[in-house]
mmCIF file of C-alpha atoms in Angstrom:
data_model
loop_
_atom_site.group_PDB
_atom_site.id
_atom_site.type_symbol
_atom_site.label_atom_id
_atom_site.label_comp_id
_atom_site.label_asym_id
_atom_site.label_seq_id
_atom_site.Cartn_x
_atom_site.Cartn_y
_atom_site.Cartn_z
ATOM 1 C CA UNK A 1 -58.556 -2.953 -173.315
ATOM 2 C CA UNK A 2 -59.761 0.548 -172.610
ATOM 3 C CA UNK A 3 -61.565 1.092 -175.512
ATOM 4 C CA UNK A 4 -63.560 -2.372 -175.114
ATOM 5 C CA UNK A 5 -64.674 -1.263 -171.954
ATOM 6 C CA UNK A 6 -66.133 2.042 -173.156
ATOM 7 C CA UNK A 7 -67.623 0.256 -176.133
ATOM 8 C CA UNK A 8 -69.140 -2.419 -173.762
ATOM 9 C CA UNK A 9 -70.947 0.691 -171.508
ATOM 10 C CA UNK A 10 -72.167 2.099 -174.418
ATOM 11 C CA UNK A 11 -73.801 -1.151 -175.443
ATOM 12 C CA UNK A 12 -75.200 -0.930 -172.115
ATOM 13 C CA UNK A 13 -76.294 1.947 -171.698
ATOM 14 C CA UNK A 14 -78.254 1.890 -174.987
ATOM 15 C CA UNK A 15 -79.578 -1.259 -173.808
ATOM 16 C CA UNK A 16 -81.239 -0.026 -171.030
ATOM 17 C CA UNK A 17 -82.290 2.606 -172.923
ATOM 18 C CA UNK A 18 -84.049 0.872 -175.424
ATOM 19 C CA UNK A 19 -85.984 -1.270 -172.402
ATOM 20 C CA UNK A 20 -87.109 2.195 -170.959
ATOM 21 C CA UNK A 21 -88.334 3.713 -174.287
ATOM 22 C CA UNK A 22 -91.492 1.419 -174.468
ATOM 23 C CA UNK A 23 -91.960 0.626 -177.810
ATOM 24 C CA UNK A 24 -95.509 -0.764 -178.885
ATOM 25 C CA UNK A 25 -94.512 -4.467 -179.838
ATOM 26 C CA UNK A 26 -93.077 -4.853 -176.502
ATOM 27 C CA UNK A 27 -95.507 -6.608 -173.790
ATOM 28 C CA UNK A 28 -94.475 -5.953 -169.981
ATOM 29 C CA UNK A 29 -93.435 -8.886 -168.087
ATOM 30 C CA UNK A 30 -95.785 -10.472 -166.145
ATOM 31 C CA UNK A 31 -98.888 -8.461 -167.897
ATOM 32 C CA UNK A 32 -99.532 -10.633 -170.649
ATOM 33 C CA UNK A 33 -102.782 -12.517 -170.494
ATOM 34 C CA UNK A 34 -103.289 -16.493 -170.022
ATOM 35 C CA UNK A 35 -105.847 -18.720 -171.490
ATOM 36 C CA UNK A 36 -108.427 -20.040 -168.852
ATOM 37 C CA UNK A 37 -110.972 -22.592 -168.170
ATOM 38 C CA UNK A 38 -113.800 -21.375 -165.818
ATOM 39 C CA UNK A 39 -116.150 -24.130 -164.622
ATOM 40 C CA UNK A 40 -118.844 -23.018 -162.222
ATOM 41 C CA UNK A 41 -120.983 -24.790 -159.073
ATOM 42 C CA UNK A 42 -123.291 -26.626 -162.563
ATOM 43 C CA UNK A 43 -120.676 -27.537 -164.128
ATOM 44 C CA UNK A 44 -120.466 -24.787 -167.025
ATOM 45 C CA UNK A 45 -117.440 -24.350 -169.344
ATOM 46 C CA UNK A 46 -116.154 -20.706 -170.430
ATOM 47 C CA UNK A 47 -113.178 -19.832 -172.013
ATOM 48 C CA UNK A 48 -111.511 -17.072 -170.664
ATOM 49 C CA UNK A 49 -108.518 -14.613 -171.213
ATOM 50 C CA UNK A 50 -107.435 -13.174 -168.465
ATOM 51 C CA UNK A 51 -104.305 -11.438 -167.094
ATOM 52 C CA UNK A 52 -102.187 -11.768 -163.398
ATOM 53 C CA UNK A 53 -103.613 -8.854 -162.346
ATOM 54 C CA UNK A 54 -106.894 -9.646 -162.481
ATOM 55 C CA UNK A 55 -106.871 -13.188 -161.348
ATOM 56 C CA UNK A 56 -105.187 -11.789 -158.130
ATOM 57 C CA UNK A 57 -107.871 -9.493 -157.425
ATOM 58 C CA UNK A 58 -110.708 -11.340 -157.845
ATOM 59 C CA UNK A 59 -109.293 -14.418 -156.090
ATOM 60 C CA UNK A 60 -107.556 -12.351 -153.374
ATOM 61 C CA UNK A 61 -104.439 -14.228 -154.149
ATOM 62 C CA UNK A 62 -100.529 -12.787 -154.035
ATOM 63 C CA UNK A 63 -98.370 -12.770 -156.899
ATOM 64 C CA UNK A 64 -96.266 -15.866 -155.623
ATOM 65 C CA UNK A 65 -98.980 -18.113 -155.390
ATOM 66 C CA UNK A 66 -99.707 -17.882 -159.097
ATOM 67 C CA UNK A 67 -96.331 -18.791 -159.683
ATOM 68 C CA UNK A 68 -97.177 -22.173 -158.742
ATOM 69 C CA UNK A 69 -99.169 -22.225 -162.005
ATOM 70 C CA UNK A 70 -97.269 -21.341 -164.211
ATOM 71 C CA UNK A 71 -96.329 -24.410 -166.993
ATOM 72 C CA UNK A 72 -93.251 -23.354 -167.619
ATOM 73 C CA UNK A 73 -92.108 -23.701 -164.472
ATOM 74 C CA UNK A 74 -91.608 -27.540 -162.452
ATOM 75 C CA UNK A 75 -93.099 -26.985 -158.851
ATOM 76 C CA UNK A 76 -93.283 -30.025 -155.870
ATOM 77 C CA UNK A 77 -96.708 -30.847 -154.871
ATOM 78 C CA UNK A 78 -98.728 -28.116 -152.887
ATOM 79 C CA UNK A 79 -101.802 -27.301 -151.723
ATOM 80 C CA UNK A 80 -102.672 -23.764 -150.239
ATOM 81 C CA UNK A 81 -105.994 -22.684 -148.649
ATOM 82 C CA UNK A 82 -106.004 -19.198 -148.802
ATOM 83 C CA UNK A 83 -108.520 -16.239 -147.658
ATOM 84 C CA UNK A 84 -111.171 -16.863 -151.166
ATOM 85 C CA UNK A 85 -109.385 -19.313 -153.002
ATOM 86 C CA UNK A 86 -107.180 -22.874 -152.732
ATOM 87 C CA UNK A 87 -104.349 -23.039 -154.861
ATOM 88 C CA UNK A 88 -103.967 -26.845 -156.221
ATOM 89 C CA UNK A 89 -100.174 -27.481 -157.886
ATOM 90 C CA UNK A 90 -100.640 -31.066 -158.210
ATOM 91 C CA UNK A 91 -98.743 -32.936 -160.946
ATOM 92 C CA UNK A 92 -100.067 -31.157 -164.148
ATOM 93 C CA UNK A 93 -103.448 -30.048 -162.360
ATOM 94 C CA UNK A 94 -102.877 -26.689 -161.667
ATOM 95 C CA UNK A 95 -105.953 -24.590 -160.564
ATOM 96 C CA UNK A 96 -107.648 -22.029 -158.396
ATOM 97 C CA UNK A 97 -110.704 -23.531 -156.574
ATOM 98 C CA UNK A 98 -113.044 -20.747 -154.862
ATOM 99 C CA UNK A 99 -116.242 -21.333 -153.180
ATOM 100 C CA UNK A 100 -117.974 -21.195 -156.446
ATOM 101 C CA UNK A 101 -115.939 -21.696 -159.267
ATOM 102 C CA UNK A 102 -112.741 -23.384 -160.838
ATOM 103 C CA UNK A 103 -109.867 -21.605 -162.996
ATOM 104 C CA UNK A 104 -108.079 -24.400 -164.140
ATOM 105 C CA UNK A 105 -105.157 -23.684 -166.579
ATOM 106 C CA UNK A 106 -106.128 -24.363 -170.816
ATOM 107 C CA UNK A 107 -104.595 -27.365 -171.563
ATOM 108 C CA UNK A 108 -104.143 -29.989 -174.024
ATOM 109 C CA UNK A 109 -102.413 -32.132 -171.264
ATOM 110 C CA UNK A 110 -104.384 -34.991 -170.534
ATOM 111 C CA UNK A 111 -105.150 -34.958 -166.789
ATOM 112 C CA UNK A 112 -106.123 -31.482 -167.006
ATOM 113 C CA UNK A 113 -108.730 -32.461 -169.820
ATOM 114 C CA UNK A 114 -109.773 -35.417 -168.112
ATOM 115 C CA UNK A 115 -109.930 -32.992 -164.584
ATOM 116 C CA UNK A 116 -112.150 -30.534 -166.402
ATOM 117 C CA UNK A 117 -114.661 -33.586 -168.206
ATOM 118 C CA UNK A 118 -114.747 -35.443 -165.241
ATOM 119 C CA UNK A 119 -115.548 -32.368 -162.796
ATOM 120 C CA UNK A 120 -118.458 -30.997 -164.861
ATOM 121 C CA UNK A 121 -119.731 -34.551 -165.439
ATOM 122 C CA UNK A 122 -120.061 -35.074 -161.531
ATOM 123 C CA UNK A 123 -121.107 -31.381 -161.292
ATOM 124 C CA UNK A 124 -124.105 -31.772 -163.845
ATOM 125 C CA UNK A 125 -124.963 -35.136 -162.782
ATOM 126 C CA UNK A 126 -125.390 -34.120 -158.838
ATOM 127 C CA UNK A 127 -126.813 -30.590 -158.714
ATOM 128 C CA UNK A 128 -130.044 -32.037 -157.863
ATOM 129 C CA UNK A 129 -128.728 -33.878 -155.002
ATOM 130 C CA UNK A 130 -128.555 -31.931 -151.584
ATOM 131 C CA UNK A 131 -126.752 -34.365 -149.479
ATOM 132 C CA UNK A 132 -123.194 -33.685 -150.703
ATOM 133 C CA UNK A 133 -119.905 -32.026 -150.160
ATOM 134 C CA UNK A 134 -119.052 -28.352 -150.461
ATOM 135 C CA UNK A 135 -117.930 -27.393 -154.263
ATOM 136 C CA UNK A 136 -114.571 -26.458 -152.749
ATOM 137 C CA UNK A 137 -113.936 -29.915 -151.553
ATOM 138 C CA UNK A 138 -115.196 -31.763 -154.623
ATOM 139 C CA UNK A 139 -113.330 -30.069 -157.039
ATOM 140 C CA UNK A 140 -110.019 -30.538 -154.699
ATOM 141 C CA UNK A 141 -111.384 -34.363 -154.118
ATOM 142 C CA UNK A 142 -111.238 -34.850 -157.848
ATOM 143 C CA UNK A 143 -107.668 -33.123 -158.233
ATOM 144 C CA UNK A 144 -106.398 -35.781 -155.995
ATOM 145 C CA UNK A 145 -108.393 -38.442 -157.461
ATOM 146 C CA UNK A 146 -106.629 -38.071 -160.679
ATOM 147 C CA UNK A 147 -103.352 -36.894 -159.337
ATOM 148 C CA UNK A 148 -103.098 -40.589 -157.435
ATOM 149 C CA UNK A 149 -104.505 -42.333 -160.527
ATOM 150 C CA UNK A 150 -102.083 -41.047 -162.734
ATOM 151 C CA UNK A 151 -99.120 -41.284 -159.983
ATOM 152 C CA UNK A 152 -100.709 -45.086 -159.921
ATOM 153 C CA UNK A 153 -100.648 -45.855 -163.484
ATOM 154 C CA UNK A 154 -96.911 -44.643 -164.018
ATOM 155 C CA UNK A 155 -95.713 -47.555 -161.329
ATOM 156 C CA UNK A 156 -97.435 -49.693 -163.250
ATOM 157 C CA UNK A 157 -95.924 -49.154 -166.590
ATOM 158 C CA UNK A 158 -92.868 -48.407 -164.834
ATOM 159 C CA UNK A 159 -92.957 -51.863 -163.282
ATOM 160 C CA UNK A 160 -93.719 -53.460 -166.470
ATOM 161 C CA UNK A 161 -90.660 -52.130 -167.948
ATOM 162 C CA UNK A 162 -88.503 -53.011 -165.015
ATOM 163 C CA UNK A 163 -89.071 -56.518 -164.549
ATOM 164 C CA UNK A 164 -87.611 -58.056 -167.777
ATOM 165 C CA UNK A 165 -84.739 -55.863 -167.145
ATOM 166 C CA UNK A 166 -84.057 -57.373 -164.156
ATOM 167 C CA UNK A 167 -84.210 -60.745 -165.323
ATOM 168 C CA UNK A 168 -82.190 -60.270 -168.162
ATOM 169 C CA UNK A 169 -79.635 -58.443 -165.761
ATOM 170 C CA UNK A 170 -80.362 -61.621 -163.286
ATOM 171 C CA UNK A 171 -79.070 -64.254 -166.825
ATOM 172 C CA UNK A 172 -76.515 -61.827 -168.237
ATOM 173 C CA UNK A 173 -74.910 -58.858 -166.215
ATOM 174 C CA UNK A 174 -73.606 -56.906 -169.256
ATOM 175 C CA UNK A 175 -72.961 -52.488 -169.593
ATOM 176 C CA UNK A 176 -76.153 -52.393 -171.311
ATOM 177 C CA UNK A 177 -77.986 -54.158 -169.015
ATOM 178 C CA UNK A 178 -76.336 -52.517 -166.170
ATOM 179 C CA UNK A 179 -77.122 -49.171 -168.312
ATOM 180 C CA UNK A 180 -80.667 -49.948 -168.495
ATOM 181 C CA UNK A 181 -81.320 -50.668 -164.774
ATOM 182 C CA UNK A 182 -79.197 -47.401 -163.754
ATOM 183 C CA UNK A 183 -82.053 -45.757 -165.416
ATOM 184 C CA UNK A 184 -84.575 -47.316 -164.693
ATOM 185 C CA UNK A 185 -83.302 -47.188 -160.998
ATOM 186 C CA UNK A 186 -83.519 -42.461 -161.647
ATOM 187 C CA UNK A 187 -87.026 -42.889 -162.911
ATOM 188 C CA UNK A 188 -88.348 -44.966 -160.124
ATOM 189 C CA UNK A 189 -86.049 -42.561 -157.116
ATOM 190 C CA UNK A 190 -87.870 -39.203 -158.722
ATOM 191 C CA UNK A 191 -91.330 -41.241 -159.125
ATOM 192 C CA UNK A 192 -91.007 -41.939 -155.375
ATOM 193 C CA UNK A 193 -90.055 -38.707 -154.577
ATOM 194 C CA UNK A 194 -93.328 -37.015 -156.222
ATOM 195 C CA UNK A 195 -95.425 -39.283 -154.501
ATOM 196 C CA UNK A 196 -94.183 -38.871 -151.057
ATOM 197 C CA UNK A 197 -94.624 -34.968 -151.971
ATOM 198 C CA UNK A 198 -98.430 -35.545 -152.466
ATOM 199 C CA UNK A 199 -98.499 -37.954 -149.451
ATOM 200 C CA UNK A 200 -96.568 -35.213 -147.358
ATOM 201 C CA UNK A 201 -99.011 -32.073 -148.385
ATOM 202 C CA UNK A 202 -101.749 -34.531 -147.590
ATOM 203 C CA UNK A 203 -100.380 -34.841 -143.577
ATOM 204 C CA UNK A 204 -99.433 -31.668 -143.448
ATOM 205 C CA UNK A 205 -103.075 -30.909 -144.532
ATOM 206 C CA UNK A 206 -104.837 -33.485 -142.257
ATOM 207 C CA UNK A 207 -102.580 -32.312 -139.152
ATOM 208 C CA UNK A 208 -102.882 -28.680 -139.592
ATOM 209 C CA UNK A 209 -106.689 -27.766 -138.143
ATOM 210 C CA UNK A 210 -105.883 -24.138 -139.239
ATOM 211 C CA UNK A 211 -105.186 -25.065 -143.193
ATOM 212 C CA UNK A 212 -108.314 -27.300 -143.547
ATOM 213 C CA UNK A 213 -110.325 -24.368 -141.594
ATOM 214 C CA UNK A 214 -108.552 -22.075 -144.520
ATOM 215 C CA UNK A 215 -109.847 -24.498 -147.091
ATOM 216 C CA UNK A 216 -113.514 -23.960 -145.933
ATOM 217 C CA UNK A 217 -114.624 -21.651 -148.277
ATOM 218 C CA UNK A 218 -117.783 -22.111 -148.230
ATOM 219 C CA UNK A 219 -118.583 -21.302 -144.344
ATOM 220 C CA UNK A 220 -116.229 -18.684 -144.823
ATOM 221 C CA UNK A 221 -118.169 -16.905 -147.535
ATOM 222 C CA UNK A 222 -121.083 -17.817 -146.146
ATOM 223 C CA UNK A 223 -120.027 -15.726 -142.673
ATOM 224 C CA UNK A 224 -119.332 -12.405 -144.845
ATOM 225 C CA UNK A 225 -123.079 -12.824 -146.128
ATOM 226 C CA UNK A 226 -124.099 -12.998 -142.318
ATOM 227 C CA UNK A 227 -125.935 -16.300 -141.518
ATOM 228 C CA UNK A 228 -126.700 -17.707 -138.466
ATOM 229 C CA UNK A 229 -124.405 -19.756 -136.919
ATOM 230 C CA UNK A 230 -126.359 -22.879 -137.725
ATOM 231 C CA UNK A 231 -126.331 -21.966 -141.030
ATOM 232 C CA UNK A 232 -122.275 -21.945 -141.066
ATOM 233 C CA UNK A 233 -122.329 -25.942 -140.166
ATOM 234 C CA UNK A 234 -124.228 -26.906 -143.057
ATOM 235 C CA UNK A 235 -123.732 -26.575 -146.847
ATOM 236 C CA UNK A 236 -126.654 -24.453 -148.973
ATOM 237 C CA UNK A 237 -127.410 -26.415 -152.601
ATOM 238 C CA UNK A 238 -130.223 -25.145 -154.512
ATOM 239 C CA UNK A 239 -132.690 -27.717 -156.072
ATOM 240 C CA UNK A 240 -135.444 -26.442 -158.188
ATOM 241 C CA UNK A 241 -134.915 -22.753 -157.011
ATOM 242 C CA UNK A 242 -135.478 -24.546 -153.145
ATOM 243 C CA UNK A 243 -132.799 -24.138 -150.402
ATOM 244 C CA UNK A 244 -131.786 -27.242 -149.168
ATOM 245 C CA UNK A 245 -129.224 -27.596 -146.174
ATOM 246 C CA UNK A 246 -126.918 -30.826 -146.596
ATOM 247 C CA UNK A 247 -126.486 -33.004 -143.702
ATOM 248 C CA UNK A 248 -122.693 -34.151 -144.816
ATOM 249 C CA UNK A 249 -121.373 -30.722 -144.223
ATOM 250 C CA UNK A 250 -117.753 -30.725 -142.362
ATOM 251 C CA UNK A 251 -117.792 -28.771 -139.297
ATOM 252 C CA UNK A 252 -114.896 -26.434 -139.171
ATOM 253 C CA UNK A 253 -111.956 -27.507 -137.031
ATOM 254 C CA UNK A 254 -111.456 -24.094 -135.551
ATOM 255 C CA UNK A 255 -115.172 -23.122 -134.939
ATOM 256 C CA UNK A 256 -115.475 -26.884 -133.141
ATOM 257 C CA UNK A 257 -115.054 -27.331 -129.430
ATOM 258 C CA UNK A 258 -112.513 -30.404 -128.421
ATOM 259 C CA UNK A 259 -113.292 -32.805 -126.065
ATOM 260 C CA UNK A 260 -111.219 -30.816 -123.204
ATOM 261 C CA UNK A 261 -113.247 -27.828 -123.206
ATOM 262 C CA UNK A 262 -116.357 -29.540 -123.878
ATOM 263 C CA UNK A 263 -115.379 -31.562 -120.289
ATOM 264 C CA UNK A 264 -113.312 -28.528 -118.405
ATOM 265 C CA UNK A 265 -116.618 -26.559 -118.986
ATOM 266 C CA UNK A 266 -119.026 -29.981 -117.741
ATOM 267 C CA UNK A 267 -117.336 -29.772 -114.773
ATOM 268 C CA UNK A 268 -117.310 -26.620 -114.323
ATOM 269 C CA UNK A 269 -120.904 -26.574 -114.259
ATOM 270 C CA UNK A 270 -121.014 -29.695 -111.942
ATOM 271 C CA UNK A 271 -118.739 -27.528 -109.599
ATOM 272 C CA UNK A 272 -120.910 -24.828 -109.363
ATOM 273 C CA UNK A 273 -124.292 -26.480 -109.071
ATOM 274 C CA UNK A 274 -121.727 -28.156 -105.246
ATOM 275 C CA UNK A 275 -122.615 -24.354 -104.158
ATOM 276 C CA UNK A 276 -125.997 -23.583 -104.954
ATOM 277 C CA UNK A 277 -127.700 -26.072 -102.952
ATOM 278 C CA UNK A 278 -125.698 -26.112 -99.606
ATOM 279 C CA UNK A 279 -127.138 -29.348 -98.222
ATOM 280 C CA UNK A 280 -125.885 -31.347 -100.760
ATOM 281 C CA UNK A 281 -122.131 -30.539 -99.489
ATOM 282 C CA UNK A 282 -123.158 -32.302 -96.204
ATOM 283 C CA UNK A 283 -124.676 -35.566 -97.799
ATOM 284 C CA UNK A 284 -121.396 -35.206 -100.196
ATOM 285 C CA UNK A 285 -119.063 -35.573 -96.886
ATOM 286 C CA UNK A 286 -121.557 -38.473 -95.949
ATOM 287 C CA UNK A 287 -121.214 -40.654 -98.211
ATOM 288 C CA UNK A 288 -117.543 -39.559 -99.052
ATOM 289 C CA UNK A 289 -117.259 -40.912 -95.029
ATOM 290 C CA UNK A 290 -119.283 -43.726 -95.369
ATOM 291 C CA UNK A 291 -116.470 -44.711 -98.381
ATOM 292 C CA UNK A 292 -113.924 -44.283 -96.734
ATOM 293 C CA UNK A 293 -114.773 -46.440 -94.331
ATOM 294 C CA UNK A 294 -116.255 -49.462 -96.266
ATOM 295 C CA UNK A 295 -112.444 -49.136 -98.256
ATOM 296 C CA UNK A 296 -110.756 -49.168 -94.552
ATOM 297 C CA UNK A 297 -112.288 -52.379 -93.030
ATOM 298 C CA UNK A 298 -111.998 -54.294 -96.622
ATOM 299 C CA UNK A 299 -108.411 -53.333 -96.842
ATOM 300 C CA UNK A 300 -108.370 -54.587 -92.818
ATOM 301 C CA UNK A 301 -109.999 -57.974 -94.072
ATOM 302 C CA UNK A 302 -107.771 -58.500 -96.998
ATOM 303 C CA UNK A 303 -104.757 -58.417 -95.112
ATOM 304 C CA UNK A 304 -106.258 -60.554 -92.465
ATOM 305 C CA UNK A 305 -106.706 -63.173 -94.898
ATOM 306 C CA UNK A 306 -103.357 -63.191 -96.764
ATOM 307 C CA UNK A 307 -101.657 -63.233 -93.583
ATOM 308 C CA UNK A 308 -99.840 -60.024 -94.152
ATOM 309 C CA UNK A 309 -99.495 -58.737 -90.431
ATOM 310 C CA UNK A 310 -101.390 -60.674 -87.392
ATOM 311 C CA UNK A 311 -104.905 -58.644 -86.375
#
């Protein structure tokens, strides 16, 4: 027993020896570079390779966001709207959308081809055009285009298969048949599951002013450049080398007023205008008298004529 316990810490301890020697075939975890697509505001297509590191720094991103990305690894639904960058997990669309540009993961998978065709289609096809939404928000309009297309189309098939097999089941309740709809009955529970995900990070989205203010990338980046205010409300496209403001801009939820300041602050105004002109307080008890009044003698005349009390 002894001596299998010294042989096992020397296995160990060579082990860990051999992990700190470094040898050159041996690639750092977490180091190794990933195959990207880059697709930029006219729809241009690069190829690049590029490590964690670097992704993180030039989208401004932590390391556990990029996690989300990975393909090796089965993730629920999410949407983040970070500092430079939004950070789509949706289905097998997994990208990083900045104000100006789209990493999307290299795949052969066919949503993500179809995501990166269909993007620089609508990209190429609408540069010109200056009344339109940020490049943030189409590309993350598209993701959950496809996303509910392709969450659409498997209920479909899925009901195709289940319907015979309940009719069969429905004529003949046998183990197979019973078999059949037990699994049918899994695929349809963990279909239903992803799509309330989607439809969850979608409220969670819509109800959270703060996230969709995070997911403004565009005002955001255009407030480092320092532009007016006016400026921030409006979306810049370009159009023959011409700057064009787009009249379909959101407004951001946080740099909006609601409609309780926008009427604590009328009537705070009215308030103070009931001081700056001092006559108008004594035509204000006037006619606040004169009120009173006219209420007193109809209330007196209502009574009168249901008969509630003898005048």
């Amino acid at each position: 027993f002894w001596k299998f316990l010294l042989k096992c810490e020397r296995l160990n301890s060579g082990a860990h020896a051999n992990c700190g020697s470094g040898f050159p075939g041996v690639k750092k975890r977490g180091h190794s570079s990933r195959s990207w697509i880059k697709i930029d505001q006219d729809g241009n297509v690069k190829i690049l390779e590029l490590d964690k590191a670097r992704i993180m720094r030039h989208c401004s991103l932590p390391s556990r966001d990029l996690r989300l990305l990975d393909p090796l690894f089965i993730y629920p639904s999410t949407i983040l709207g970070r500092e430079k960058a939004i950070v789509v997990s949706l289905e097998q669309i997994r990208c990083i959308i900045t104000a100006e540009e789209v990493f999307l993961m290299n795949s052969l998978e066919k949503n993500v081809v179809q995501y990166k065709s269909e993007l620089c289609k609508r990209l190429q096809t609408n540069k010109d055009q200056a009344d339109d939404l940020p490049f943030e928000f189409r590309a993350l309009e598209l993701a959950l285009e496809l996303t509910c297309m392709s969450l659409d189309a498997q209920v479909k098939e899925l009901e195709i298969e289940i319907y015979p097999v309940l009719d069969e089941l429905a004529s003949s309740i046998n183990t197979v048949n019973l078999e059949r709809v037990r699994r049918l009955k899994g695929n349809l529970l963990a279909l239903t599951q992803r799509v309330q995900k989607v439809r969850d990070e979608l409220e969670h989205l819509m109800d959270d002013d703060g996230d969709m203010a995070e997911m403004y990338l565009t005002e955001k980046r255009l407030k480092s450049e320092g532009n007016t205010p006016s400026e921030l409300n409006a979306i810049t496209n370009f159009s023959g080398g011409t700057k064009v403001v787009s009249k379909s801009a959101p407004v951001s939820p946080v740099a909006s007023t609601n409609g309780s300041h926008r009427l604590q602050r009328a009537f705070s105004s009215i308030v103070s205008s009931i001081f700056d002109y001092p006559s108008g307080f004594s035509w204000v008890l006037l006619i606040t008298g004169a009120g009173c009044v006219l209420l007193y003698f109809s209330f007196l005349l209502y009574f009168r004529y249901k008969k509630v009390f003898p005048l």
